[in-house]
Coordinates of C-alpha atoms in Angstrom, one line a residue:
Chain A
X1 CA 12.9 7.8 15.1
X2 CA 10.3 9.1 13.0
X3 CA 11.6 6.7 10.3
X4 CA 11.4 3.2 12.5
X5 CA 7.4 5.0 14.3
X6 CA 6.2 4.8 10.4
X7 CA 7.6 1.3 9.7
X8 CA 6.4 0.0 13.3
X9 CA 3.0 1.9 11.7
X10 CA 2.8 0.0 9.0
X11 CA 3.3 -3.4 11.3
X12 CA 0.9 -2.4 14.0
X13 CA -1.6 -2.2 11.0
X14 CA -0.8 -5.6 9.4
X15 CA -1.0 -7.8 12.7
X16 CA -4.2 -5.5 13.9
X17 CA -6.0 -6.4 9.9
X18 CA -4.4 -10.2 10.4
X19 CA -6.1 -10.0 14.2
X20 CA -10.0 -9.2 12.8
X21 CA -9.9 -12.0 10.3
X22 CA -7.2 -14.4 10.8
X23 CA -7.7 -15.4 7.3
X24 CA -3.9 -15.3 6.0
X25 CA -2.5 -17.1 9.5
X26 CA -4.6 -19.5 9.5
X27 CA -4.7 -20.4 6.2
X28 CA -0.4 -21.0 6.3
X29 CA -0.9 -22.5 9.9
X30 CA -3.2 -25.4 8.4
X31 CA -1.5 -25.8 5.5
X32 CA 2.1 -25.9 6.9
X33 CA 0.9 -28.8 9.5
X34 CA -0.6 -30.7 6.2
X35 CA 2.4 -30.3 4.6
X36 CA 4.1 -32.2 7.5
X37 CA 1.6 -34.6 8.7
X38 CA 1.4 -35.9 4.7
X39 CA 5.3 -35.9 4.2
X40 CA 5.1 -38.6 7.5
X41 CA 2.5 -40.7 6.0
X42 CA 3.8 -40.3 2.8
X43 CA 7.5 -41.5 3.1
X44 CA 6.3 -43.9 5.7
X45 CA 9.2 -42.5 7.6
X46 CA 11.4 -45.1 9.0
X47 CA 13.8 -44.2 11.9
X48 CA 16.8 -44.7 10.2
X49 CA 15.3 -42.5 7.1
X50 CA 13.7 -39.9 9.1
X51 CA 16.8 -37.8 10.0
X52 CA 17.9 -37.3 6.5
X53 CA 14.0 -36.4 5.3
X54 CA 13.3 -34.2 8.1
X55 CA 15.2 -30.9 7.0
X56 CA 13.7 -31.0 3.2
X57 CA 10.3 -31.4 5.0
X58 CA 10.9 -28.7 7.3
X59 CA 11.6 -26.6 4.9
X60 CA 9.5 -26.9 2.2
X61 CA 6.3 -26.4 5.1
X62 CA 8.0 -23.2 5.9
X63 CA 8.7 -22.0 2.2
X64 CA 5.4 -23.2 0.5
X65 CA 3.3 -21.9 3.9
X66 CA 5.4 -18.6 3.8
X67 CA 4.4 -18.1 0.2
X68 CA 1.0 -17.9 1.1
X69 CA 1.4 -14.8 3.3
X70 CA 4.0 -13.2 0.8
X71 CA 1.5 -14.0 -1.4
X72 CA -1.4 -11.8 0.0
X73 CA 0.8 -9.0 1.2
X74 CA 0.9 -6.6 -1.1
X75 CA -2.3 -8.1 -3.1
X76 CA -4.8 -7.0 0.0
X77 CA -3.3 -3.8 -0.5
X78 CA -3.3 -3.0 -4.5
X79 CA -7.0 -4.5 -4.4
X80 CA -8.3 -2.1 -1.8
X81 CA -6.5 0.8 -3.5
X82 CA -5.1 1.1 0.2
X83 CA -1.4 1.0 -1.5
X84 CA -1.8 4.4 -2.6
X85 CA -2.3 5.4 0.8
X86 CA 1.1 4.2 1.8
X87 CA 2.5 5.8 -1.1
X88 CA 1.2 9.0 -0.6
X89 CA 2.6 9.5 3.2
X90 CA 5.4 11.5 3.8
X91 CA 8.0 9.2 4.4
X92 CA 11.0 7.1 2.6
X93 CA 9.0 4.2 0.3
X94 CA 11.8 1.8 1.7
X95 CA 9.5 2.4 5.5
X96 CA 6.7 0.5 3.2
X97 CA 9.0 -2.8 2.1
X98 CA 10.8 -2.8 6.1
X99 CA 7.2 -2.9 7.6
X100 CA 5.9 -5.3 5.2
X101 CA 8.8 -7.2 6.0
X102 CA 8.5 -7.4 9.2
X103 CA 4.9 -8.3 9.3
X104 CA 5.8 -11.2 7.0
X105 CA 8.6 -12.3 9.1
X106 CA 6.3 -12.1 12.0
X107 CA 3.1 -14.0 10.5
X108 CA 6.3 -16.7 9.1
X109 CA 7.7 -17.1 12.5
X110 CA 4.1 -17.1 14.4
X111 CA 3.3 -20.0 12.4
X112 CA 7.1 -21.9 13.0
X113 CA 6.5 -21.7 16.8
X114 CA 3.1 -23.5 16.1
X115 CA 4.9 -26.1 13.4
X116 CA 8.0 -27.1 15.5
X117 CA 7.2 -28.9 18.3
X118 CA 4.4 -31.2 15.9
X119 CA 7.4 -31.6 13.9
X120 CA 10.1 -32.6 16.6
X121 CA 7.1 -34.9 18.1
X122 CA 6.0 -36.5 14.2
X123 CA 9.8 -37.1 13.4
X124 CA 10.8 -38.2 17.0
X125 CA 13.5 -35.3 17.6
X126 CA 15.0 -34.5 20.4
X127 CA 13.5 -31.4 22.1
X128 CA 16.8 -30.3 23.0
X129 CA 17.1 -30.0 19.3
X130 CA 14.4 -26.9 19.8
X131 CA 16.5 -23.9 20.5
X132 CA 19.4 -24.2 17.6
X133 CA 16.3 -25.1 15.3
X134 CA 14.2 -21.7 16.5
X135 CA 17.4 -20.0 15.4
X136 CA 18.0 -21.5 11.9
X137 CA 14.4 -21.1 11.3
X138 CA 14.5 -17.5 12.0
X139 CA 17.2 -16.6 9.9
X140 CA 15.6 -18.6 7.2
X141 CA 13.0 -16.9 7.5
X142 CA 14.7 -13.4 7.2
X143 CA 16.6 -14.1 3.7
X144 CA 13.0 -15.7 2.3
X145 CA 10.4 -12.7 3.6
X146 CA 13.2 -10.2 2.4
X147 CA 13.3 -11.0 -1.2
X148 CA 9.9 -12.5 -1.0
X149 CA 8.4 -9.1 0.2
X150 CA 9.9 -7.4 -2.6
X151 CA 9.1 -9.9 -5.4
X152 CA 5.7 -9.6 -3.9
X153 CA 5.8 -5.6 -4.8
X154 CA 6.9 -6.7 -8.0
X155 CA 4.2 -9.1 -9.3
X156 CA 1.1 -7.4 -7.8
X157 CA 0.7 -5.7 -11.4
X158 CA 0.9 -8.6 -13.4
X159 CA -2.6 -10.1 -14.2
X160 CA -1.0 -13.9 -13.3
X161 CA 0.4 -12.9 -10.2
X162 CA -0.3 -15.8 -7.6
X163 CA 1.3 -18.0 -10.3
X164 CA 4.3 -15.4 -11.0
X165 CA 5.6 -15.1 -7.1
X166 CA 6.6 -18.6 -7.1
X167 CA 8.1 -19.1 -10.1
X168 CA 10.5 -15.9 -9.3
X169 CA 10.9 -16.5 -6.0
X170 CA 11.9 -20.0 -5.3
X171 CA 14.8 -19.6 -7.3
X172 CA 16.9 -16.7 -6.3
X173 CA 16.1 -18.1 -2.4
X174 CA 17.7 -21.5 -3.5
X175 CA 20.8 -20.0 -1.4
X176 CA 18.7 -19.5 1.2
X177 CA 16.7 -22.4 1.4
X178 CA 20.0 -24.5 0.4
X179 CA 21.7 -23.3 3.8
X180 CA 19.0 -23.6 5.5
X181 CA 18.5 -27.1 5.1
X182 CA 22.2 -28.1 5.1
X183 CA 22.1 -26.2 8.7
X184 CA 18.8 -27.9 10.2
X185 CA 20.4 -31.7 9.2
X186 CA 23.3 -30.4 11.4
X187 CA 21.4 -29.6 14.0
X188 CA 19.7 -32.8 13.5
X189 CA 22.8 -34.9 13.0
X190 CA 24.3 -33.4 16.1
X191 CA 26.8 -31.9 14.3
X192 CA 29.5 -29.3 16.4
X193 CA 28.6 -25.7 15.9
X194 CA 32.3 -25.5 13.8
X195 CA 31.3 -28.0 11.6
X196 CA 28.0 -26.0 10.6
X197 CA 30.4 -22.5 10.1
X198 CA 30.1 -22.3 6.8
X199 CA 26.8 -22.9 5.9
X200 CA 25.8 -20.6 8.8
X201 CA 28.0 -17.4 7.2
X202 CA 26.4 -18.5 3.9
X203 CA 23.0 -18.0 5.1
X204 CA 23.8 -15.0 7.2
X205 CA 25.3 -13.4 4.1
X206 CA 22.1 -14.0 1.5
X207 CA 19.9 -12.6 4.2
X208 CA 22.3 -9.4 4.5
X209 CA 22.5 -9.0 0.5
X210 CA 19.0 -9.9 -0.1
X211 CA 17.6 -7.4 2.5
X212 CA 20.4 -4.8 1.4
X213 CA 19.3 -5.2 -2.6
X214 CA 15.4 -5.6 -1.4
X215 CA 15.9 -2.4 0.2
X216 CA 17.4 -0.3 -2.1
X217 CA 15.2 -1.6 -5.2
X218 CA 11.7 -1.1 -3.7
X219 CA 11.5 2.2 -4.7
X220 CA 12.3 1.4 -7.8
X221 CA 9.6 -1.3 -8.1
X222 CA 7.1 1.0 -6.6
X223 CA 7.4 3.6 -9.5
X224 CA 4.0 2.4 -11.7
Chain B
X1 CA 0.5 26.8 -4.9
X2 CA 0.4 24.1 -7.6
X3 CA 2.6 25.1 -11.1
X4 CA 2.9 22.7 -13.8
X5 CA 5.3 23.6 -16.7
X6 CA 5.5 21.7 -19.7
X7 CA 4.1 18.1 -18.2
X8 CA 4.0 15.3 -21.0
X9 CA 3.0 11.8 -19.5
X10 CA 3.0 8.9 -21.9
X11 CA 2.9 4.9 -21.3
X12 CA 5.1 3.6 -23.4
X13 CA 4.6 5.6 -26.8
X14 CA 0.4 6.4 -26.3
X15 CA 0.6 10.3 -25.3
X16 CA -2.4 11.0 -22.2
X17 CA -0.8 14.4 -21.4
X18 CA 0.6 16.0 -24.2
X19 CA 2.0 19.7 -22.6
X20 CA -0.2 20.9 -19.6
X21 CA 0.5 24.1 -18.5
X22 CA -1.6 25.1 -15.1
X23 CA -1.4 27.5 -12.0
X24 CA -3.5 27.3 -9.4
X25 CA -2.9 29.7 -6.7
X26 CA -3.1 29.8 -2.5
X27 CA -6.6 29.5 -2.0
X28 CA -8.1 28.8 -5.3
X29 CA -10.6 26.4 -6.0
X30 CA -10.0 25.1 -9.5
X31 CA -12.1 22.3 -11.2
X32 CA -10.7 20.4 -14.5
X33 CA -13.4 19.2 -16.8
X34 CA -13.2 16.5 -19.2
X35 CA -14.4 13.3 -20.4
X36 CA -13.8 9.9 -19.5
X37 CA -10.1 8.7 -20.9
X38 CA -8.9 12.5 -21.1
X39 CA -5.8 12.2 -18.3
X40 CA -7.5 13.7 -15.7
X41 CA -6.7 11.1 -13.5
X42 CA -3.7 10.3 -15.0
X43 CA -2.4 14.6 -14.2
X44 CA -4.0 14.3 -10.4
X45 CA -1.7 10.8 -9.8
X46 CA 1.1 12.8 -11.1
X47 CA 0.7 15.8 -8.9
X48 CA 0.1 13.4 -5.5
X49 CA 3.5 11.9 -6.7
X50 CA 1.9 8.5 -7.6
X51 CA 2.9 8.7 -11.4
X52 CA 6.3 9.7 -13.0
X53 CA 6.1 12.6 -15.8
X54 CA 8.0 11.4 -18.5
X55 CA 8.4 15.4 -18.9
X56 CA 7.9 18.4 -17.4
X57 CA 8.1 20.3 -14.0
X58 CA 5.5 20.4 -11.4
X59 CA 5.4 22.6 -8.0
X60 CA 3.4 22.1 -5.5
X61 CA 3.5 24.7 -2.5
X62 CA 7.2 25.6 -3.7
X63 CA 8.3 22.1 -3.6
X64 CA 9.7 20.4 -7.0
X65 CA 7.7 17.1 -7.4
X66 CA 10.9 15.1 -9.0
X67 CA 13.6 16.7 -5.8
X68 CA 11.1 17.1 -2.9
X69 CA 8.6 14.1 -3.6
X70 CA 8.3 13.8 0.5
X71 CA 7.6 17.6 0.8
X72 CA 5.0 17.5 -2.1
X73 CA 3.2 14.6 0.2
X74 CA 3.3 16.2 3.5
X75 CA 1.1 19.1 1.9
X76 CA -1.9 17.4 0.2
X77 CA -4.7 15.4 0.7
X78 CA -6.1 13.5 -2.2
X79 CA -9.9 12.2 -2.0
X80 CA -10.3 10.2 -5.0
X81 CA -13.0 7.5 -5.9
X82 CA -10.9 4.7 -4.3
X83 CA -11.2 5.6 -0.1
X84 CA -7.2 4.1 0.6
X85 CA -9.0 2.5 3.6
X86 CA -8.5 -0.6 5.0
X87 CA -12.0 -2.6 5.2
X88 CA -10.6 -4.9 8.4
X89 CA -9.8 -1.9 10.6
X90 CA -12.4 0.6 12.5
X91 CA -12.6 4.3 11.5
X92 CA -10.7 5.0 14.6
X93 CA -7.9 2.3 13.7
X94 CA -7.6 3.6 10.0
X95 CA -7.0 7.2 11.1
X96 CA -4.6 6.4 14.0
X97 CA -2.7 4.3 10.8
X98 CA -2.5 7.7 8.9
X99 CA -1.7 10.1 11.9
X100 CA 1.3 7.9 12.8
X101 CA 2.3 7.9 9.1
X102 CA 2.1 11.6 9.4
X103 CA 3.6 12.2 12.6
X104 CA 0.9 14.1 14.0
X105 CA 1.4 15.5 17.1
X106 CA -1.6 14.7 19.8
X107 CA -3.3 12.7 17.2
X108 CA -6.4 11.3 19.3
X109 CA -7.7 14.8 19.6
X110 CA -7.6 15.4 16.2
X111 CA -8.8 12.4 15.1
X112 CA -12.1 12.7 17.6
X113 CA -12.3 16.3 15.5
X114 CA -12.4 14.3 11.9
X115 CA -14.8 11.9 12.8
X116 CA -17.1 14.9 14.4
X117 CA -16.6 16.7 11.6
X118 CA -17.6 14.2 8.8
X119 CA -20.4 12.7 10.7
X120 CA -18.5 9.4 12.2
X121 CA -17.9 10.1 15.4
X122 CA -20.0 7.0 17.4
X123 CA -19.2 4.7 14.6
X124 CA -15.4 4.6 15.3
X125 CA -15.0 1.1 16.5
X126 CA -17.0 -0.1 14.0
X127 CA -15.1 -1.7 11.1
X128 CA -15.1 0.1 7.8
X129 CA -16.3 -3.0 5.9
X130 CA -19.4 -2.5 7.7
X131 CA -20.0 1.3 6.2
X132 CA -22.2 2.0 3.5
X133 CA -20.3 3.4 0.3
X134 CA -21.3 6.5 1.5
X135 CA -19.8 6.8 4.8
X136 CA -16.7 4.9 3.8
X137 CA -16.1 8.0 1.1
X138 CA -17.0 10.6 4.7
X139 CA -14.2 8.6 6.2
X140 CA -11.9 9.1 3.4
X141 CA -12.1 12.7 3.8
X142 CA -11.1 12.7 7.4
X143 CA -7.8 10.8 6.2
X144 CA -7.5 13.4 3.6
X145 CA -7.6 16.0 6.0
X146 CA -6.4 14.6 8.7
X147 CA -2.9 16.4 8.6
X148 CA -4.7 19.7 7.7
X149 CA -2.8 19.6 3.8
X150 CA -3.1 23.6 2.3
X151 CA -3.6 21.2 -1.0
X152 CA -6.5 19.3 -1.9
X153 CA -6.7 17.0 -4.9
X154 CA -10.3 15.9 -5.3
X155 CA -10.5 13.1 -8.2
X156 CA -13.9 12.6 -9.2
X157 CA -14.6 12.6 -5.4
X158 CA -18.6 11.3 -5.7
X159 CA -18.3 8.6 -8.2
X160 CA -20.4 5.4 -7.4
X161 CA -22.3 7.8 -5.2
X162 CA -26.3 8.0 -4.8
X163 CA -27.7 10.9 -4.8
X164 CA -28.2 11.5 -1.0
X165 CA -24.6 10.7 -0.3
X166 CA -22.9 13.0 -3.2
X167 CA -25.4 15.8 -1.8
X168 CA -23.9 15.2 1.5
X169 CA -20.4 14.9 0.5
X170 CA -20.7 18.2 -1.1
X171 CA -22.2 20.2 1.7
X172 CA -19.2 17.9 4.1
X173 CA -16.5 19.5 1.0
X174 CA -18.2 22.4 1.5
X175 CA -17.3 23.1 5.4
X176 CA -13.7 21.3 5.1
X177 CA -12.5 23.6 2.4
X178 CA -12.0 26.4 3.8
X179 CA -10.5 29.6 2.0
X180 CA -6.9 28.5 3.4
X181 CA -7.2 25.2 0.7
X182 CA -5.8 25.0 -2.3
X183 CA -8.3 22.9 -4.5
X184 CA -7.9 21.3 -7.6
X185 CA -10.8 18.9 -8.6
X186 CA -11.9 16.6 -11.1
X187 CA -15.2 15.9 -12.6
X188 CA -17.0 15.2 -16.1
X189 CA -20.1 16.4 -14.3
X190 CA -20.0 20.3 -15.9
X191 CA -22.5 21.5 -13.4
X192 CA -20.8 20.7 -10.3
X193 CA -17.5 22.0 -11.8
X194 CA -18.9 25.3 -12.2
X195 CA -20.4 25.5 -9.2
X196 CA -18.1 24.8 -7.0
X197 CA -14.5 26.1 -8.9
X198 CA -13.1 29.6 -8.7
X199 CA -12.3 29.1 -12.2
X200 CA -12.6 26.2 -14.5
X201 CA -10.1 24.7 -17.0
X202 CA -10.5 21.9 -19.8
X203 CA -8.5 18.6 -20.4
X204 CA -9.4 17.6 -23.8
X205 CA -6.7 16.0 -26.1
X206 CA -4.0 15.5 -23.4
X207 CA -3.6 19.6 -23.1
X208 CA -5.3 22.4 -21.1
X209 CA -8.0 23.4 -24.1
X210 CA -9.9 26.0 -22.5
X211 CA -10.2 27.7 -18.8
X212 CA -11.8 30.4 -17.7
X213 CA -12.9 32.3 -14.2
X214 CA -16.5 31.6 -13.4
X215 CA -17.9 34.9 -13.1
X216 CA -16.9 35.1 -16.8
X217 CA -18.6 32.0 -17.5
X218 CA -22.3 30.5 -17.4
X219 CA -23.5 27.3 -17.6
X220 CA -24.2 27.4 -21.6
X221 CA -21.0 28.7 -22.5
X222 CA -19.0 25.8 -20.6
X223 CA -21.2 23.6 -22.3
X224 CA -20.5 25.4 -25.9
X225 CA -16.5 25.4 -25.2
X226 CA -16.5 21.6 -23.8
X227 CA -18.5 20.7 -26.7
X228 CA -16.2 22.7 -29.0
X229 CA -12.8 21.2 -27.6
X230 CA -14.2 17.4 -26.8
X231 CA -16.9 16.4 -29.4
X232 CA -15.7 18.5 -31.9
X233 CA -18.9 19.7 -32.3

């Protein structure tokens, strides 16, 4: 218990900072929506076209937007010097990644609830489309904040570290993202659930082995 | 309280600690002298279990830094120049953080006691962004000694301070470190170290070059041995 009171700590403190300046939310929420609104204009989507762009579009609002947050995470604390004062409590250092993953997952999903509905109305989905969406996205969301969380740990040494996140991240999620999208044109297609099986376990399974390695290799990215 | 045997700390092959050997006992008040670059900081990261030795054994209230790194955290409180706080939050927000992280039983009480005791108390909604440099370092030593740690690590606590503010962080160290502490403190400032340690020690050369107990020691002769062991001269 004392365990999961620390990591809800450390969550408590990241919405409560994110509440005074709404700088990082805001930030993905306006540049998520751009994302969508100029993939609309840009493809000048046409109906029969729409349903096979809609997924890629989807997706890359969520990963770029998400990058953002993962982005800042661990920077707002190394430039403080406030990370030392996480590392210094007396408590497991894998408390530190699951509460920074969970804030992430929460500023990630905060801003999907915002970005759906604009893009069910921009692409002219159905809204009954909504629900298996919210799911998808969610799980999408787990797998990218999980290895994203610790990559962020990772770079916040490195002098070039805004550039470095990306360039490691987006490819070790390209399982994630891969399911993710195959799962959303399902959804979108109408597809049965059995048909989407397989790219459902595959997604369920990268978020379980990313979170499980992310994990157990945080305190070994911690160490200097 | 605090034993360090044999402690060697290099990044990658450029030796900062070459061999420190150090006590410092319940209740002591020791201050390590030394100039800029010397590993002072470098041996006080090591000790709040920020930094890996790459050799060596250190103990801090009976607890082996490399087995019990959790133990070794529950029983100090490091005041450095960097405050750990987070600018966005209040005083009152930034403590509760630290009390939950340390699983301190009833911790609005003591946290009213802190910010009494350091001079906040009135300003605790205010956000910590909004504090002078001054009263953000005050505020640092409540988190410090929030969880009442027996060790102290002070790391060149007053640095970037003006005059009026390191006068009143001193008298504020002063009350807070009581004879129960254990202190071990940094400076390059000589006077201050004598003043205020039980005994004083050099870090010159990555190794404990000189200490000595203060009644045994006088201004002019810290200055002869620190001038002896870090200029050469």
């Amino acid at each position: 218990m004392s365990y999961l009171r620390k990591v809800l700590a450390i969550v408590i403190k990241d919405v409560s900072a994110e509440l005074r300046t709404r700088e990082m939310v805001s930030s993905m929420l306006v540049f998520s929506l751009l994302v969508i609104l100029i993939f609309n204009f840009a493809f000048d989507l046409r109906a029969d076209n729409q349903r096979t762009l809609a997924p890629g579009v989807l997706w890359v609002a969520i990963a770029f937007s998400g990058m953002l947050g993962l982005s800042r995470s661990f920077i707002v604390e190394k430039d403080r010097g406030s990370i030392e004062g996480l590392l210094l409590a007396p408590m497991d250092r894998s408390a530190i990644f699951l509460g920074k993953m969970l804030g992430n997952v929460l500023f990630m999903v905060a801003i999907e609830i915002i970005i759906l509905p604009v893009f069910v109305v921009l692409f002219n989905l159905s809204a009954g489309d909504l629900l298996p969406l919210a799911g998808i996205m969610v799980l999408g969301t787990i797998g990218f904040a999980g290895v994203g969380t610790l990559f962020s740990a990772m770079v916040v040494h490195t002098r070039a570290r805004e550039v470095l996140l990306p360039v490691l991240l987006f490819p070790v999620v390209i399982p994630v993202m891969l399911s993710a999208v195959r799962l959303t044109a399902a959804v979108l297609d109408g597809l049965p659930m059995a048909e989407m099986q397989n790219w459902l376990s595959l997604l369920i399974a990268f978020d379980a082995i990313f979170f499980a390695l992310s994990f157990i290799l945080f305190d070994f990215v911690m160490e200097e | 309280m605090i034993e360090i045997r044999g402690l060697i700390k290099a990044f990658g092959s450029r030796p900062i600690l070459k061999g420190i050997d150090l006590d410092v006992a319940e209740g002591e008040f020791l201050t390590l002298v030394g100039p800029n670059g010397a590993g002072k900081t470098t041996l006080m990261n090591i000790i709040a279990t920020l930094s890996q030795p790459t050799a060596g054994q250190v103990r801090v209230a009976g607890y082996d830094l490399h087995d019990d790194a959790i133990e070794v955290r529950r029983h100090i409180g490091l005041v450095s120049h960097k405050t750990l706080l987070y600018d966005d939050l209040s005083a009152d927000q930034n403590l509760r953080f630290y009390a939950r992280l340390y699983d301190l039983p009833r911790p609005q009480a003591r946290i009213e006691t802190m910010l009494r005791q350091v001079g906040l108390w009135g300003h605790q909604r205010d956000p910590v962004r909004t504090f002078s440099r001054g009263m953000q370092q005050r505020l640092a030593i409540a988190r410090a000694l929030l969880h009442d740690p027996p060790v102290l690590l002070l790391d060149e606590p007053d640095t970037g301070l003006d005059q009026h503010a390191t006068a009143r962080l001193n008298h504020l160290l002063d009350q807070a470190t009581t004879a129960s502490h254990t202190v071990l403190m940094t400076t390059h400032n000589l006077e201050r170290g004598l003043a205020w340690g039980d005994r004083v020690a050099i870090l010159a050369g990555g190794r404990i070059a000189y200490q000595a107990r203060r009644p045994d020691l006088d201004i002019e002769a810290l200055r002869a041995q620190y001038d002896l062991h870090v200029t050469g001269g």
